[in-house]
Coordinates of C-alpha atoms in Angstrom, one line a residue:
X28 CA -82.1 129.9 -139.5
X29 CA -84.8 128.2 -139.7
X30 CA -85.0 123.9 -140.5
X31 CA -85.8 124.6 -144.1
X32 CA -82.6 126.9 -144.1
X33 CA -80.8 124.0 -142.8
X34 CA -82.2 121.3 -145.4
X35 CA -81.2 123.3 -147.8
X36 CA -77.8 123.4 -147.2
X37 CA -77.4 119.6 -146.4
X38 CA -76.8 118.7 -150.2
X39 CA -74.0 121.2 -150.0
X40 CA -72.3 120.3 -147.1
X41 CA -72.3 116.6 -148.5
X42 CA -70.7 117.9 -151.4
X43 CA -68.3 120.4 -149.6
X44 CA -67.3 118.5 -146.8
X45 CA -65.5 115.5 -149.2
X46 CA -64.4 117.9 -151.4
X47 CA -62.5 120.3 -148.7
X48 CA -60.8 117.4 -147.2
X49 CA -59.8 115.4 -150.1
X50 CA -59.0 118.5 -152.6
X51 CA -58.6 122.1 -151.7
X52 CA -57.6 121.1 -147.8
X53 CA -54.0 119.6 -149.0
X54 CA -53.9 122.1 -151.6
X55 CA -54.2 125.0 -149.3
X56 CA -52.1 123.3 -146.9
X57 CA -49.3 122.4 -149.7
X58 CA -49.5 126.6 -150.7
X59 CA -49.1 127.8 -147.1
X60 CA -46.2 125.5 -146.3
X61 CA -44.6 127.4 -149.4
X62 CA -45.6 130.7 -148.3
X63 CA -44.7 130.1 -144.6
X64 CA -41.2 128.5 -145.5
X65 CA -40.7 131.9 -147.9
X66 CA -41.9 134.0 -145.4
X67 CA -39.4 132.4 -143.0
X68 CA -36.6 132.8 -145.4
X69 CA -37.4 136.2 -145.8
X70 CA -37.7 137.0 -141.8
X71 CA -34.1 135.1 -141.6
X72 CA -32.8 137.7 -144.2
X73 CA -34.6 140.7 -143.2
X74 CA -36.8 140.6 -140.1
X75 CA -38.8 143.8 -140.6
X76 CA -39.7 142.8 -143.8
X77 CA -40.8 139.3 -143.0
X78 CA -42.7 140.1 -140.0
X79 CA -44.6 142.7 -142.5
X80 CA -45.0 140.1 -144.9
X81 CA -46.8 137.6 -142.5
X82 CA -48.8 140.0 -140.8
X83 CA -50.0 141.0 -144.4
X84 CA -50.7 137.6 -145.3
X85 CA -51.9 135.9 -142.0
X86 CA -55.5 136.8 -142.7
X87 CA -55.4 134.3 -145.5
X88 CA -54.0 131.7 -143.6
X89 CA -56.3 132.1 -140.7
X90 CA -59.4 132.4 -143.1
X91 CA -58.1 128.9 -144.5
X92 CA -57.1 127.1 -141.6
X93 CA -53.7 126.6 -142.8
X94 CA -52.0 128.9 -140.4
X95 CA -51.4 125.7 -137.9
X96 CA -48.3 125.5 -140.4
X97 CA -46.3 128.0 -138.4
X98 CA -47.0 126.6 -135.1
X99 CA -44.0 124.4 -134.9
X100 CA -41.9 127.1 -135.4
X101 CA -43.3 129.7 -132.6
X102 CA -42.9 126.9 -130.1
X103 CA -39.7 126.2 -131.3
X104 CA -38.7 129.9 -131.0
X105 CA -40.2 129.9 -127.2
X106 CA -38.6 127.0 -126.4
X107 CA -34.8 128.1 -128.0
X108 CA -35.2 132.0 -127.6
X109 CA -37.4 132.2 -124.6
X110 CA -40.1 134.2 -126.9
X111 CA -41.7 134.3 -130.5
X112 CA -41.1 137.5 -132.5
X113 CA -42.4 136.3 -135.5
X114 CA -45.9 134.2 -135.7
X115 CA -47.3 135.6 -132.7
X116 CA -47.0 139.0 -133.4
X117 CA -49.0 138.7 -136.7
X118 CA -51.6 137.1 -134.8
X119 CA -51.9 140.2 -132.5
X120 CA -51.9 142.5 -135.3
X121 CA -54.4 141.1 -137.3
X122 CA -56.7 140.3 -134.1
X123 CA -56.6 144.2 -133.6
X124 CA -56.9 145.0 -136.7
X125 CA -60.2 143.1 -137.1
X126 CA -60.9 144.9 -133.8
X127 CA -60.7 147.9 -135.3
X128 CA -62.9 146.9 -138.2
X129 CA -65.6 145.6 -136.1
X130 CA -65.5 148.9 -134.1
X131 CA -65.6 151.1 -137.5
X132 CA -68.9 149.2 -138.6
X133 CA -70.4 149.2 -134.6
X134 CA -70.0 153.2 -135.1
X135 CA -71.0 154.1 -138.5
X136 CA -73.4 151.3 -139.3
X137 CA -76.9 152.1 -139.6
X138 CA -78.5 148.7 -139.3
X139 CA -79.7 148.0 -135.6
X140 CA -79.1 144.1 -136.4
X141 CA -75.4 144.9 -138.1
X142 CA -74.4 146.9 -134.8
X143 CA -75.3 144.4 -132.7
X144 CA -73.7 141.9 -134.5
X145 CA -70.6 143.7 -134.6
X146 CA -70.6 144.8 -131.3
X147 CA -70.5 141.2 -130.2
X148 CA -67.9 140.6 -132.9
X149 CA -65.7 143.4 -131.1
X150 CA -66.2 141.9 -127.6
X151 CA -65.1 138.6 -128.7
X152 CA -61.9 140.0 -130.1
X153 CA -61.2 142.1 -127.2
X154 CA -62.2 139.6 -124.4
X155 CA -61.0 136.2 -125.8
X156 CA -59.2 137.0 -129.4
X157 CA -61.8 134.9 -131.3
X158 CA -61.9 136.7 -134.6
X159 CA -64.4 134.4 -136.4
X160 CA -67.8 136.4 -136.1
X161 CA -65.9 139.5 -137.1
X162 CA -64.2 137.6 -140.2
X163 CA -66.9 135.4 -141.2
X164 CA -69.4 137.1 -140.0
X165 CA -68.3 140.9 -141.1
X166 CA -65.5 141.1 -143.2
X167 CA -65.8 138.3 -145.9
X168 CA -70.1 139.0 -146.2
X169 CA -69.5 142.8 -146.9
X170 CA -66.1 142.3 -148.7
X171 CA -65.1 145.9 -148.6
X172 CA -63.4 145.6 -145.3
X173 CA -60.9 142.8 -146.7
X174 CA -58.0 145.4 -148.1
X175 CA -58.4 147.9 -145.0
X176 CA -57.9 145.3 -142.5
X177 CA -55.1 143.8 -144.4
X178 CA -53.3 147.1 -144.6
X179 CA -54.1 147.9 -141.0
X180 CA -52.3 144.3 -140.2
X181 CA -49.2 145.0 -142.1
X182 CA -48.5 148.2 -140.8
X183 CA -49.1 146.8 -137.4
X184 CA -46.4 144.3 -138.2
X185 CA -43.9 146.9 -139.9
X186 CA -44.4 148.7 -136.4
X187 CA -43.7 145.2 -134.2
X188 CA -40.4 144.5 -136.7
X189 CA -39.0 148.0 -136.1
X190 CA -39.4 148.2 -132.5
X191 CA -38.5 144.2 -132.1
X192 CA -41.5 143.3 -130.4
X193 CA -41.8 140.1 -128.6
X194 CA -44.4 137.4 -127.1
X195 CA -43.1 135.6 -124.4
X196 CA -46.1 133.2 -124.1
X197 CA -48.4 131.9 -127.0
X198 CA -51.7 132.6 -125.9
X199 CA -54.7 133.9 -127.9
X200 CA -54.2 137.5 -128.2
X201 CA -56.6 139.8 -126.6
X202 CA -56.6 142.9 -124.6
X203 CA -57.3 140.4 -121.6
X204 CA -54.1 138.5 -122.5
X205 CA -51.8 141.9 -123.2
X206 CA -49.2 140.5 -120.2
X207 CA -47.7 138.0 -122.6
X208 CA -45.9 141.2 -124.0
X209 CA -44.4 141.5 -120.5
X210 CA -40.7 140.8 -121.0
X211 CA -39.6 139.2 -117.8
X212 CA -36.1 140.8 -118.0
X213 CA -37.7 144.1 -117.9
X214 CA -37.7 146.8 -120.7
X215 CA -40.7 148.3 -122.6
X216 CA -41.5 145.6 -125.2
X217 CA -44.7 146.0 -123.2
X218 CA -45.3 149.6 -124.0
X219 CA -44.2 149.1 -127.3
X220 CA -46.6 146.4 -128.2
X221 CA -49.6 148.5 -126.5
X222 CA -49.0 151.0 -129.1
X223 CA -48.5 149.2 -131.7
X224 CA -51.9 147.4 -131.2
X225 CA -53.4 151.1 -130.6
X226 CA -51.9 151.8 -134.0
X227 CA -53.4 148.6 -135.4
X228 CA -56.3 149.2 -134.3
X229 CA -56.7 153.2 -135.1
X230 CA -55.4 152.4 -138.6
X231 CA -58.1 149.9 -139.4
X232 CA -60.9 151.8 -137.8
X233 CA -60.1 154.9 -139.8
X234 CA -59.7 152.9 -143.1
X235 CA -62.7 151.1 -142.5
X236 CA -64.8 153.8 -141.6
X237 CA -64.1 155.4 -144.9
X238 CA -63.7 152.5 -147.2
X239 CA -65.0 149.3 -145.3
X240 CA -68.6 149.6 -144.2
X241 CA -71.2 148.3 -146.1
X242 CA -74.8 147.5 -145.0
X243 CA -76.2 147.0 -148.3
X244 CA -74.8 143.4 -148.5
X245 CA -77.1 142.2 -145.2
X246 CA -80.5 142.0 -144.2
X247 CA -81.9 141.1 -141.0
X248 CA -82.3 137.0 -141.8
X249 CA -78.6 137.2 -143.1
X250 CA -77.3 138.9 -140.3
X251 CA -79.1 136.0 -137.9
X252 CA -77.7 133.4 -140.2
X253 CA -74.3 134.8 -139.8
X254 CA -74.6 135.0 -136.0
X255 CA -75.8 131.2 -135.9
X256 CA -72.7 130.3 -138.0
X257 CA -70.0 132.5 -136.0

Protein backbone atom coordinates (compact mmCIF):
# COMPACT_ATOMS: atom_id res chain seq x y z
CA UNK A 1 0.00 0.00 0.00
CA UNK A 2 1.54 3.36 -1.01
CA UNK A 3 1.59 6.57 1.02
CA UNK A 4 -1.33 8.03 -0.91
CA UNK A 5 -3.45 5.03 0.03
CA UNK A 6 -2.55 5.59 3.67
CA UNK A 7 -3.52 9.26 3.40
CA UNK A 8 -6.89 8.29 1.96
CA UNK A 9 -7.48 5.91 4.85
CA UNK A 10 -6.60 8.48 7.53
CA UNK A 11 -9.96 10.35 7.50
CA UNK A 12 -11.75 7.00 7.67
CA UNK A 13 -9.65 6.09 10.68
CA UNK A 14 -10.47 9.40 12.38
CA UNK A 15 -14.18 8.66 12.06
CA UNK A 16 -14.20 4.90 12.66
CA UNK A 17 -11.86 4.77 15.66
CA UNK A 18 -14.08 6.80 18.04
CA UNK A 19 -17.21 5.28 16.51
CA UNK A 20 -15.92 1.79 17.25
CA UNK A 21 -14.80 2.67 20.77
CA UNK A 22 -17.92 4.58 21.77
CA UNK A 23 -20.76 2.98 19.80
CA UNK A 24 -20.25 -0.25 17.88
CA UNK A 25 -17.76 -1.71 20.37
CA UNK A 26 -20.01 -1.49 23.45
CA UNK A 27 -23.03 -2.64 21.45
CA UNK A 28 -21.07 -5.63 20.15
CA UNK A 29 -19.87 -6.46 23.65
CA UNK A 30 -23.42 -6.31 24.96
CA UNK A 31 -24.73 -8.59 22.24
CA UNK A 32 -21.81 -10.96 22.73
CA UNK A 33 -22.44 -11.11 26.49
CA UNK A 34 -26.07 -12.05 25.91
CA UNK A 35 -25.12 -14.73 23.40
CA UNK A 36 -22.32 -15.96 25.66
CA UNK A 37 -24.67 -16.37 28.60
CA UNK A 38 -27.19 -18.07 26.34
CA UNK A 39 -24.55 -20.46 25.02
CA UNK A 40 -23.43 -21.30 28.55
CA UNK A 41 -27.03 -21.99 29.56
CA UNK A 42 -27.48 -24.29 26.57
CA UNK A 43 -24.20 -26.02 27.44
CA UNK A 44 -25.35 -26.63 31.01
CA UNK A 45 -28.62 -28.13 29.76
CA UNK A 46 -27.30 -29.95 26.67
CA UNK A 47 -23.47 -29.99 26.41
CA UNK A 48 -23.24 -31.35 22.85
CA UNK A 49 -25.70 -28.76 21.55
CA UNK A 50 -23.93 -26.01 23.51
CA UNK A 51 -20.50 -26.80 22.07
CA UNK A 52 -21.92 -27.12 18.56
CA UNK A 53 -23.71 -23.78 18.90
CA UNK A 54 -20.61 -22.00 20.18
CA UNK A 55 -18.50 -23.56 17.42
CA UNK A 56 -20.93 -22.16 14.86
CA UNK A 57 -20.84 -18.69 16.43
CA UNK A 58 -17.22 -18.42 17.55
CA UNK A 59 -16.10 -16.95 14.23
CA UNK A 60 -18.44 -14.00 14.75
CA UNK A 61 -17.05 -13.45 18.23
CA UNK A 62 -13.44 -13.58 17.01
CA UNK A 63 -14.06 -11.25 14.06
CA UNK A 64 -15.67 -8.65 16.34
CA UNK A 65 -13.15 -9.16 19.14
CA UNK A 66 -15.92 -10.07 21.57
CA UNK A 67 -14.64 -13.59 22.25
CA UNK A 68 -12.92 -12.16 25.33
CA UNK A 69 -16.22 -12.37 27.23
CA UNK A 70 -15.73 -16.15 27.39
CA UNK A 71 -12.21 -16.12 28.80
CA UNK A 72 -13.20 -16.00 32.49
CA UNK A 73 -15.31 -19.11 31.92
CA UNK A 74 -12.39 -20.99 30.35
CA UNK A 75 -10.02 -19.96 33.15
CA UNK A 76 -12.59 -20.93 35.77
CA UNK A 77 -13.10 -24.33 34.14
CA UNK A 78 -9.35 -24.96 34.06
CA UNK A 79 -8.96 -24.07 37.75
CA UNK A 80 -12.08 -25.89 38.91
CA UNK A 81 -12.09 -28.96 36.66
CA UNK A 82 -8.53 -29.14 35.39
CA UNK A 83 -9.70 -28.79 31.79
CA UNK A 84 -11.94 -26.72 29.53
CA UNK A 85 -14.56 -28.59 27.48
CA UNK A 86 -16.17 -25.49 25.99
CA UNK A 87 -14.45 -22.29 24.79
CA UNK A 88 -11.07 -23.68 23.75
CA UNK A 89 -12.79 -26.50 21.91
CA UNK A 90 -14.60 -23.90 19.81
CA UNK A 91 -11.34 -22.00 19.25
CA UNK A 92 -9.69 -25.23 18.09
CA UNK A 93 -12.29 -26.19 15.50
CA UNK A 94 -12.54 -22.62 14.20
CA UNK A 95 -8.77 -22.37 13.73
CA UNK A 96 -8.67 -25.62 11.79
CA UNK A 97 -11.73 -24.68 9.74
CA UNK A 98 -9.79 -21.58 8.70
CA UNK A 99 -6.77 -23.75 7.97
CA UNK A 100 -8.87 -25.91 5.64
CA UNK A 101 -10.19 -22.79 3.92
CA UNK A 102 -6.70 -21.37 3.37
CA UNK A 103 -5.46 -24.70 2.01
CA UNK A 104 -8.39 -24.94 -0.40
CA UNK A 105 -7.66 -21.46 -1.73
CA UNK A 106 -3.96 -22.29 -1.95
CA UNK A 107 -4.58 -25.44 -3.99
CA UNK A 108 -7.42 -24.18 -6.19
CA UNK A 109 -6.32 -20.57 -6.59
CA UNK A 110 -4.90 -19.46 -9.92
CA UNK A 111 -3.45 -16.03 -9.16
CA UNK A 112 0.08 -16.24 -7.86
CA UNK A 113 -0.47 -13.50 -5.29
CA UNK A 114 -3.58 -15.26 -3.95
CA UNK A 115 -1.72 -18.55 -3.65
CA UNK A 116 1.21 -16.86 -1.92
CA UNK A 117 -1.02 -15.07 0.57
CA UNK A 118 -3.12 -18.17 1.30
CA UNK A 119 0.07 -20.18 1.89
CA UNK A 120 1.20 -17.56 4.39
CA UNK A 121 -2.21 -17.61 6.08
CA UNK A 122 -2.20 -21.41 6.31
CA UNK A 123 1.31 -21.46 7.78
CA UNK A 124 0.33 -18.79 10.30
CA UNK A 125 -2.53 -20.95 11.57
CA UNK A 126 -0.62 -24.23 11.52
CA UNK A 127 2.45 -22.87 13.30
CA UNK A 128 1.02 -20.32 15.72
CA UNK A 129 -2.78 -20.46 15.64
CA UNK A 130 -3.02 -16.90 14.30
CA UNK A 131 -6.08 -16.70 12.04
CA UNK A 132 -6.18 -12.97 11.25
CA UNK A 133 -4.52 -13.24 7.81
CA UNK A 134 -6.97 -15.97 6.78
CA UNK A 135 -10.02 -14.26 8.29
CA UNK A 136 -9.42 -10.67 7.17
CA UNK A 137 -7.27 -11.23 4.11
CA UNK A 138 -9.19 -14.13 2.56
CA UNK A 139 -12.52 -15.04 4.13
CA UNK A 140 -14.05 -11.61 4.65
CA UNK A 141 -12.67 -10.35 1.36
CA UNK A 142 -13.99 -13.24 -0.72
CA UNK A 143 -17.15 -13.60 1.42
CA UNK A 144 -17.99 -16.99 -0.11
CA UNK A 145 -15.77 -18.90 2.38
CA UNK A 146 -17.76 -17.57 5.37
CA UNK A 147 -20.59 -20.12 5.30
CA UNK A 148 -18.41 -23.18 4.45
CA UNK A 149 -16.01 -22.26 7.27
CA UNK A 150 -18.86 -21.84 9.77
CA UNK A 151 -20.37 -25.19 8.76
CA UNK A 152 -17.01 -26.95 9.13
CA UNK A 153 -16.47 -25.36 12.54
CA UNK A 154 -19.92 -26.50 13.67
CA UNK A 155 -19.29 -30.06 12.49
CA UNK A 156 -15.99 -30.09 14.36
CA UNK A 157 -17.72 -28.80 17.49
CA UNK A 158 -20.35 -31.52 17.17
CA UNK A 159 -17.63 -34.19 17.02
CA UNK A 160 -15.81 -32.76 20.03
CA UNK A 161 -19.07 -32.58 21.97
CA UNK A 162 -20.16 -36.12 21.13
CA UNK A 163 -16.81 -37.56 22.21
CA UNK A 164 -16.32 -35.22 25.21
CA UNK A 165 -12.97 -33.89 23.98
CA UNK A 166 -11.32 -31.48 26.42
CA UNK A 167 -8.43 -29.02 26.50
CA UNK A 168 -5.99 -29.23 29.42
CA UNK A 169 -4.07 -25.98 28.91
CA UNK A 170 -5.14 -22.64 27.49
CA UNK A 171 -2.72 -22.15 24.62
CA UNK A 172 -3.51 -20.73 21.18
CA UNK A 173 -4.54 -23.77 19.18
CA UNK A 174 -2.23 -24.78 16.33
CA UNK A 175 -0.58 -27.95 15.10
CA UNK A 176 2.41 -27.25 17.34
CA UNK A 177 0.22 -26.80 20.43
CA UNK A 178 -1.82 -30.00 20.03
CA UNK A 179 -0.21 -31.52 23.17
CA UNK A 180 -2.64 -29.33 25.13
CA UNK A 181 -5.20 -32.06 24.37
CA UNK A 182 -3.17 -34.73 26.18
CA UNK A 183 -4.96 -35.84 29.33
CA UNK A 184 -2.42 -36.13 32.18
CA UNK A 185 -4.50 -39.00 33.56
CA UNK A 186 -4.28 -40.92 30.28
CA UNK A 187 -7.00 -41.93 27.87
CA UNK A 188 -7.71 -41.24 24.22
CA UNK A 189 -8.57 -37.53 24.42
CA UNK A 190 -5.55 -36.54 22.30
CA UNK A 191 -6.33 -39.06 19.55
CA UNK A 192 -9.97 -37.96 19.44
CA UNK A 193 -8.88 -34.31 19.26
CA UNK A 194 -6.58 -35.00 16.31
CA UNK A 195 -9.32 -36.95 14.52
CA UNK A 196 -11.83 -34.16 15.16
CA UNK A 197 -9.49 -31.47 13.88
CA UNK A 198 -8.62 -33.51 10.79
CA UNK A 199 -12.34 -33.90 10.08
CA UNK A 200 -12.86 -30.16 10.55
CA UNK A 201 -9.99 -29.30 8.22
CA UNK A 202 -11.12 -31.79 5.58
CA UNK A 203 -14.75 -30.63 5.65
CA UNK A 204 -13.67 -27.00 5.38
CA UNK A 205 -11.28 -27.83 2.53
CA UNK A 206 -13.95 -29.68 0.53
CA UNK A 207 -16.72 -27.14 1.12
CA UNK A 208 -14.47 -24.21 0.29
CA UNK A 209 -13.07 -26.02 -2.74
CA UNK A 210 -16.54 -26.23 -4.26
CA UNK A 211 -18.17 -23.07 -2.90
CA UNK A 212 -15.63 -20.81 -1.24
CA UNK A 213 -12.91 -19.84 -3.71
CA UNK A 214 -13.57 -16.61 -5.59
CA UNK A 215 -10.47 -14.84 -6.83
CA UNK A 216 -12.49 -12.28 -8.78
CA UNK A 217 -12.65 -10.22 -5.59
CA UNK A 218 -8.90 -9.61 -5.70
CA UNK A 219 -6.40 -7.80 -7.84
CA UNK A 220 -2.68 -7.70 -7.23
CA UNK A 221 -2.73 -4.40 -5.32
CA UNK A 222 -5.53 -5.57 -3.03
CA UNK A 223 -3.66 -8.75 -2.16
CA UNK A 224 -0.59 -6.71 -1.25
CA UNK A 225 -2.72 -4.36 0.84
CA UNK A 226 -4.38 -7.29 2.62
CA UNK A 227 -0.97 -8.77 3.38
CA UNK A 228 0.21 -5.47 4.86
CA UNK A 229 -2.90 -5.14 7.05
CA UNK A 230 -2.74 -8.75 8.24
